[in-house]
Short mmCIF file of N, CA, C and O in Angstrom, two decimals:
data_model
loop_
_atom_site.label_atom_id
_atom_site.label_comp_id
_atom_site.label_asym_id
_atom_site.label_seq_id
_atom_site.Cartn_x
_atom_site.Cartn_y
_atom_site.Cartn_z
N UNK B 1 20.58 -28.54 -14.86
CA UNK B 1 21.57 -28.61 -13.81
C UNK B 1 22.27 -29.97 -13.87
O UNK B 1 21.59 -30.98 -14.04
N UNK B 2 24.04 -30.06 -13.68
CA UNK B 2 24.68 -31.33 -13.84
C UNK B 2 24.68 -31.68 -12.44
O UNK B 2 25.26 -30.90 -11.68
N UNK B 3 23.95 -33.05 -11.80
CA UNK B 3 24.73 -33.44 -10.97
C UNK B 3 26.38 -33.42 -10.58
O UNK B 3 27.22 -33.38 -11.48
N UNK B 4 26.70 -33.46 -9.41
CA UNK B 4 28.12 -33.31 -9.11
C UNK B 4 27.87 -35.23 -8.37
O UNK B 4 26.92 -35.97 -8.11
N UNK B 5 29.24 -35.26 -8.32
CA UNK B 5 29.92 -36.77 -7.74
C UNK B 5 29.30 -37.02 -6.57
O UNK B 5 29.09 -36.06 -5.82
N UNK B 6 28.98 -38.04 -6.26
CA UNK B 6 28.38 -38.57 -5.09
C UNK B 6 28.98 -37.94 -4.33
O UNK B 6 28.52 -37.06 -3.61
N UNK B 7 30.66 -38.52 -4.44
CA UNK B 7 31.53 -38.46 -3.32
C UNK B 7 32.86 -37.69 -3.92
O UNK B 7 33.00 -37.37 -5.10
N UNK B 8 33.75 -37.46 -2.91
CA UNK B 8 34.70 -36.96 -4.39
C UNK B 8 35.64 -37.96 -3.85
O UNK B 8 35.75 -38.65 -2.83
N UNK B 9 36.34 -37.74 -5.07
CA UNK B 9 37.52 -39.31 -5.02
C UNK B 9 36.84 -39.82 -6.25
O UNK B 9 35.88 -39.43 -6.91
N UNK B 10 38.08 -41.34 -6.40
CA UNK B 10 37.60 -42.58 -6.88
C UNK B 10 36.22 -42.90 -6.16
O UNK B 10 35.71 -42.32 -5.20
N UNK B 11 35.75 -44.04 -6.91
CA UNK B 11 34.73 -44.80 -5.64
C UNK B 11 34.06 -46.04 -7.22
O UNK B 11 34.39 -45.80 -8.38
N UNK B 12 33.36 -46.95 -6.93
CA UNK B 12 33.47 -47.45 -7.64
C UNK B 12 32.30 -47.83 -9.10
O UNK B 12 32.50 -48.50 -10.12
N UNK B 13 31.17 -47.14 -8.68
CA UNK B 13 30.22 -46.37 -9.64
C UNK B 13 30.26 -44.98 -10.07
O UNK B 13 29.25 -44.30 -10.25
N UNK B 14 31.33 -44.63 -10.20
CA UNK B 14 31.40 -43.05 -10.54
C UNK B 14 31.60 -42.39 -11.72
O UNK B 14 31.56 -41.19 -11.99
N UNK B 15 31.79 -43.22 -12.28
CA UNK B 15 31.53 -43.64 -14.30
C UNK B 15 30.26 -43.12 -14.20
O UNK B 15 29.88 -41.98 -14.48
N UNK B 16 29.35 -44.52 -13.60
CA UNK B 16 28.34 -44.94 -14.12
C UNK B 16 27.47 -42.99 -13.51
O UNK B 16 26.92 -42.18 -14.27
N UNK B 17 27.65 -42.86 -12.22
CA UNK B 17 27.35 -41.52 -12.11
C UNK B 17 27.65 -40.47 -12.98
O UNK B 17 26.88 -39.52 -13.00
N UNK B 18 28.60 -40.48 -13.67
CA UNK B 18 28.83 -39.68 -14.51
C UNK B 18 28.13 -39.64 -15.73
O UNK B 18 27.71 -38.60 -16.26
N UNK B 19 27.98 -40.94 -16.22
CA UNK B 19 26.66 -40.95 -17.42
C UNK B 19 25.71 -40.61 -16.87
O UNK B 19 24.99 -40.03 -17.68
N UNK B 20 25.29 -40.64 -15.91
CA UNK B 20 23.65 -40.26 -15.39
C UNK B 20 23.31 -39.07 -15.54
O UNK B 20 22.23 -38.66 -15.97
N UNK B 21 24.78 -38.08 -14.96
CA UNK B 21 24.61 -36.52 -14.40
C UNK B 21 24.62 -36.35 -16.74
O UNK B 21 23.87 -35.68 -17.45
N UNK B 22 25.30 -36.88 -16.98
CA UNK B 22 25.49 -36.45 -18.98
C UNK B 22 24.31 -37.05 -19.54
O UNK B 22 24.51 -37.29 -20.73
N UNK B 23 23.31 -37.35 -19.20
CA UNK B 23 22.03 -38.01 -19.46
C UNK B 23 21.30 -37.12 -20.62
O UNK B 23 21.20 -37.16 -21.85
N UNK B 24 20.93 -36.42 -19.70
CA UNK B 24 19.46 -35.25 -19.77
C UNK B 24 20.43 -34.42 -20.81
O UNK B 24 19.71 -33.83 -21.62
N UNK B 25 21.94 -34.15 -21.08
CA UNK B 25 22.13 -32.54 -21.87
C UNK B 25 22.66 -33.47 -22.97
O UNK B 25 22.67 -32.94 -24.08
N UNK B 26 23.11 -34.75 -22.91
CA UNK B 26 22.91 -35.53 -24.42
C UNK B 26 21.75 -35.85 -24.86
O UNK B 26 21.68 -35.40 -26.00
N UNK B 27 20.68 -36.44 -24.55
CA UNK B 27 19.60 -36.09 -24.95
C UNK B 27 19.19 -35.11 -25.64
O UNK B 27 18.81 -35.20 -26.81
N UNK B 28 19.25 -33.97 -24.91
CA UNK B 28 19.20 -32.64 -25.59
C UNK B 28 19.72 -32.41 -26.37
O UNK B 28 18.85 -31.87 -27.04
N UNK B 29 20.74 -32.35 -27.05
CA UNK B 29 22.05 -32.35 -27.96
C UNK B 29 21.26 -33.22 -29.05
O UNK B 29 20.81 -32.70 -30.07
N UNK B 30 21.13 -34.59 -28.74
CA UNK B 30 20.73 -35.19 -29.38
C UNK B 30 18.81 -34.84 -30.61
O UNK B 30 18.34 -34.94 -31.74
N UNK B 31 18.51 -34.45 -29.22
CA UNK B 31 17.18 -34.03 -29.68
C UNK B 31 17.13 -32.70 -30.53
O UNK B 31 16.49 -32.80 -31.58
N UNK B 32 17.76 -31.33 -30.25
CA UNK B 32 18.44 -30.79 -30.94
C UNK B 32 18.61 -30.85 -32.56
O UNK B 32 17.91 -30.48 -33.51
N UNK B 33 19.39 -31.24 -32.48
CA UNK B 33 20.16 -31.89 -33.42
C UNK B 33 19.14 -32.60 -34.77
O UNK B 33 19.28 -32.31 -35.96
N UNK B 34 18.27 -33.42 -34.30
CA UNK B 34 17.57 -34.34 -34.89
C UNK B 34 15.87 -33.02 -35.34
O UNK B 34 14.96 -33.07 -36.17
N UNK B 35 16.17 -32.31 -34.53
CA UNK B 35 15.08 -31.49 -34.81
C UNK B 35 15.80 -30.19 -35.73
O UNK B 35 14.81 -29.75 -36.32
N UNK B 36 16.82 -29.46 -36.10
CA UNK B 36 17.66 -29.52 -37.27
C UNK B 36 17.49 -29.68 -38.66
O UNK B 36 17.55 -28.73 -39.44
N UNK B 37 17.20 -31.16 -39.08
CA UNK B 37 17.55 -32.19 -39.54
C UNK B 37 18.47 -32.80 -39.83
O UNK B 37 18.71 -33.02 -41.01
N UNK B 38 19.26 -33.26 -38.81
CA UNK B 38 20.31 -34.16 -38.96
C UNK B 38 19.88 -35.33 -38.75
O UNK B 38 18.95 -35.44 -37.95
N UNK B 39 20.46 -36.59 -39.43
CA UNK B 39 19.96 -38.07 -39.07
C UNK B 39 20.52 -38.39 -37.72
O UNK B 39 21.63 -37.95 -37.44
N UNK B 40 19.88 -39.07 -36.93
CA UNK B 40 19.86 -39.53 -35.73
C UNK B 40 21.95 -40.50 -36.23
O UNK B 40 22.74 -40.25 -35.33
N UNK B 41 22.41 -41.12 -37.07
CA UNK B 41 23.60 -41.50 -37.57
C UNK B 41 24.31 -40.70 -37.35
O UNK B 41 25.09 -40.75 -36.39
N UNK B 42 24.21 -39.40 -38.46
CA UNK B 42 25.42 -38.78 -38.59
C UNK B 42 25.61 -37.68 -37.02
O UNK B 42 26.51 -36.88 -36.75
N UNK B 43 24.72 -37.97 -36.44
CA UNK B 43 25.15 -37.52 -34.63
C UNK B 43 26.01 -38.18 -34.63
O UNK B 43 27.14 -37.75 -34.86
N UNK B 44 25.79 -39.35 -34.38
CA UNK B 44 26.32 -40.31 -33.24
C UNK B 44 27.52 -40.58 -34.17
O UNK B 44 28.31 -41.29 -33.55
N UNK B 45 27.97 -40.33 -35.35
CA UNK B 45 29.14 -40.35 -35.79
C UNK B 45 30.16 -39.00 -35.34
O UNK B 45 31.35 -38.92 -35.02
N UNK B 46 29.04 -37.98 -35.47
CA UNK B 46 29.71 -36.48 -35.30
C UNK B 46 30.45 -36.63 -33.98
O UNK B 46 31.66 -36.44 -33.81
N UNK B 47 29.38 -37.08 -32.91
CA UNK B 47 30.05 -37.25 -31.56
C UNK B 47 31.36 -38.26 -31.45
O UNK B 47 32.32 -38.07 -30.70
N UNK B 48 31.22 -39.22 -32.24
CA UNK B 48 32.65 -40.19 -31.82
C UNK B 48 33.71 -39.32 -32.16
O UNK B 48 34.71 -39.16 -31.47
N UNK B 49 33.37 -38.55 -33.64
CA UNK B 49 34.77 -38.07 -34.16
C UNK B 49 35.23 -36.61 -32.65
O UNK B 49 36.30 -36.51 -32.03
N UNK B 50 34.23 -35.92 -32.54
CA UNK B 50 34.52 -35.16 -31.65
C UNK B 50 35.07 -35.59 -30.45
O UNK B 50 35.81 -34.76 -29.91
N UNK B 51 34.92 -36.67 -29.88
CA UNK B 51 35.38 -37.36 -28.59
C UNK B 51 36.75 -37.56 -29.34
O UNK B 51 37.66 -37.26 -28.56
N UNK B 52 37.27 -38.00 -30.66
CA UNK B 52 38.32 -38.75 -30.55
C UNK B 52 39.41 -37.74 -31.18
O UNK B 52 40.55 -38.14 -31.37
N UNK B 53 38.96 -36.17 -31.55
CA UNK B 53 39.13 -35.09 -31.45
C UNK B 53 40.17 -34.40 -30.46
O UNK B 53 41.33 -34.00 -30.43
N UNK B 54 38.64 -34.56 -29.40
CA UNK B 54 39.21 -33.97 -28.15
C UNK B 54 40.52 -34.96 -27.31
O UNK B 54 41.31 -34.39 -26.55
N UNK B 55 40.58 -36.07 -27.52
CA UNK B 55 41.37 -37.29 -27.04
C UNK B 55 42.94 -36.87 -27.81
O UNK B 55 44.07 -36.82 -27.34
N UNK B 56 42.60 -36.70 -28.72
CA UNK B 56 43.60 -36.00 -29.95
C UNK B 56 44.78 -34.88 -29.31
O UNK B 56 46.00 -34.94 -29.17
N UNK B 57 43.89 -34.00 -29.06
CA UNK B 57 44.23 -32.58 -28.80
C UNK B 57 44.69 -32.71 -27.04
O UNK B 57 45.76 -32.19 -26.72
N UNK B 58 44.04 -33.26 -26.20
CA UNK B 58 44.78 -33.64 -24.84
C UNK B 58 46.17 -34.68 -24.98
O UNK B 58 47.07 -34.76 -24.15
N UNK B 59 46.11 -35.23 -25.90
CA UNK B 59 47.47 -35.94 -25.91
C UNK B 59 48.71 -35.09 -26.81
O UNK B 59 49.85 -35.52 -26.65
N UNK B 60 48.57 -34.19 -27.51
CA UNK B 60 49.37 -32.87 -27.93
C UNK B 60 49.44 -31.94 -27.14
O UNK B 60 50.44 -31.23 -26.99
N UNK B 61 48.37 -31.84 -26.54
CA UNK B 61 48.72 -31.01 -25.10
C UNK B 61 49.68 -31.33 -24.09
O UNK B 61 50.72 -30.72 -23.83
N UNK B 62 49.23 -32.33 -23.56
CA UNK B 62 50.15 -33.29 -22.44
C UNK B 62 51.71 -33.49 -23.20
O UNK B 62 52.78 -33.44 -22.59
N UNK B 63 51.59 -33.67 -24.36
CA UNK B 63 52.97 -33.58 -24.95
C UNK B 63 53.58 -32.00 -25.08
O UNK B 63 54.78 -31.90 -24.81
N UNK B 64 53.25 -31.42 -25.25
CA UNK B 64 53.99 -30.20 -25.43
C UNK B 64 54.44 -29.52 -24.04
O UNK B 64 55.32 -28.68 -23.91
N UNK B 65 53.56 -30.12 -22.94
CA UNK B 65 53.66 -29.54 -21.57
C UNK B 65 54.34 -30.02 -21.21
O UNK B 65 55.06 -29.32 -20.50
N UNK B 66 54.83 -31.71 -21.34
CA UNK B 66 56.41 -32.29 -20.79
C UNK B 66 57.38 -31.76 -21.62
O UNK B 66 58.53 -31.81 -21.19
N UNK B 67 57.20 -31.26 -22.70
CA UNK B 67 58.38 -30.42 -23.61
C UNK B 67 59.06 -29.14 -22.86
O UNK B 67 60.15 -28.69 -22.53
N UNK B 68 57.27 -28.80 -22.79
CA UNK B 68 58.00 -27.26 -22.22
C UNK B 68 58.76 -27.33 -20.78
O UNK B 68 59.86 -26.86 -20.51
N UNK B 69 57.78 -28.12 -19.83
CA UNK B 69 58.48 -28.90 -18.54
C UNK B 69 60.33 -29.45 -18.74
O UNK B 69 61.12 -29.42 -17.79
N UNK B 70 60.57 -29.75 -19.65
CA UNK B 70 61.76 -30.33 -20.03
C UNK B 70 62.97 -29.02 -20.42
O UNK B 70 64.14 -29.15 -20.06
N UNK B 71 62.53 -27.91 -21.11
CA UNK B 71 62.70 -27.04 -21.19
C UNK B 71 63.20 -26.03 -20.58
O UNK B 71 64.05 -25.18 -20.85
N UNK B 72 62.38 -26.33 -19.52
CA UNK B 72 62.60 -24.82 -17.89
C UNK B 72 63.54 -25.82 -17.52
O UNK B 72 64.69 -25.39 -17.43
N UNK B 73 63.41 -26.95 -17.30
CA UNK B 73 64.50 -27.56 -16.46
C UNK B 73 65.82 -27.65 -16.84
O UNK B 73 66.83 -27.88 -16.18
N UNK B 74 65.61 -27.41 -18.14
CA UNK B 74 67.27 -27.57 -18.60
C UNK B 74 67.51 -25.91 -18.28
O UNK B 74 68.37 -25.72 -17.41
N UNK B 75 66.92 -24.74 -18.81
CA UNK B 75 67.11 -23.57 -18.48
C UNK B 75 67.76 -23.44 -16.81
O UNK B 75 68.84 -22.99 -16.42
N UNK B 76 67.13 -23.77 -16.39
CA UNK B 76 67.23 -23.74 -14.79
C UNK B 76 68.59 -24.72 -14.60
O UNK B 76 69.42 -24.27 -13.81
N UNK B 77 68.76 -25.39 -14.94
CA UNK B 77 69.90 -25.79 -15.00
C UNK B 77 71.55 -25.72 -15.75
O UNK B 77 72.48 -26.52 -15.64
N UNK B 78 71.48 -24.64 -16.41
CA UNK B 78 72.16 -24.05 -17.03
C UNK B 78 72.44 -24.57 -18.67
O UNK B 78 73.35 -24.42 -19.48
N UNK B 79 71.38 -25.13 -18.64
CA UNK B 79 71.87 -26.33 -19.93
C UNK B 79 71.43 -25.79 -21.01
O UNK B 79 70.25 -25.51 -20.79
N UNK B 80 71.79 -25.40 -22.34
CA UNK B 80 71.31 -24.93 -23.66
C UNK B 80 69.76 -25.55 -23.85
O UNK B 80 69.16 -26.46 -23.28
N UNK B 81 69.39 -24.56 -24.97
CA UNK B 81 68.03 -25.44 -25.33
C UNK B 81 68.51 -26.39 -26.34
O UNK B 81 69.56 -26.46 -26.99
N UNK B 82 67.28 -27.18 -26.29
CA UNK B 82 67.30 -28.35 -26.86
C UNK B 82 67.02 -27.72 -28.15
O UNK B 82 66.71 -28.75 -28.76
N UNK B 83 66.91 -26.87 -28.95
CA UNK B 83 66.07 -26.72 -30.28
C UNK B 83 67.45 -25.43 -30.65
O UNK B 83 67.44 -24.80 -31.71
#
C-alpha cells in the first residue's frame, strides 16, 4: 500500500514524503531485479535512463498539447492551419 500526502497542497516536506511512501516498492523492484540476476549497477542505471525517458516523453507531450492548443484556437478563430 502507497502512502498518500500528509496534506494535500504544497507543504514543505512533501518530497521527502514522497520518497518514503516510494520506499518499500523500490526496494522491491530493486530486490526483484537483483534476484533475476541483474547487477545491483545496471538497475540503478536502467532506472536513471527510464526516469530520463519518461522526462523525455512528458516534454513531447506538453509540446504537442500547446500545438494542438494553438491549433483549435486558430480554427476557432477562423484562421487557416498552420501546417
Amino acid at each position: 500500500m502507497i502512502s498518500k500526502p500528509r496534506r494535500t497542497g504544497d507543504y514543505p516536506d512533501r518530497e521527502i514524503d514522497c520518497q518514503e511512501a516510494m520506499e518499500p516498492g523500490f526496494q522491491a523492484i530493486i530486490d526483484c531485479m537483483i534476484e533475476a540476476d541483474w547487477d545491483r549497477e545496471e538497475v540503478k542505471r536502467a532506472l536513471r535512463r527510464l526516469i530520463a525517458a519518461d522526462n523525455m516523453t512528458q516534454k513531447e507531450n506538453a509540446k504537442v498539447e500547446a500545438e494542438l492548443a494553438i491549433a483549435r484556437a486558430m480554427i476557432r478563430a477562423g484562421r487557416p492551419k498552420p501546417w
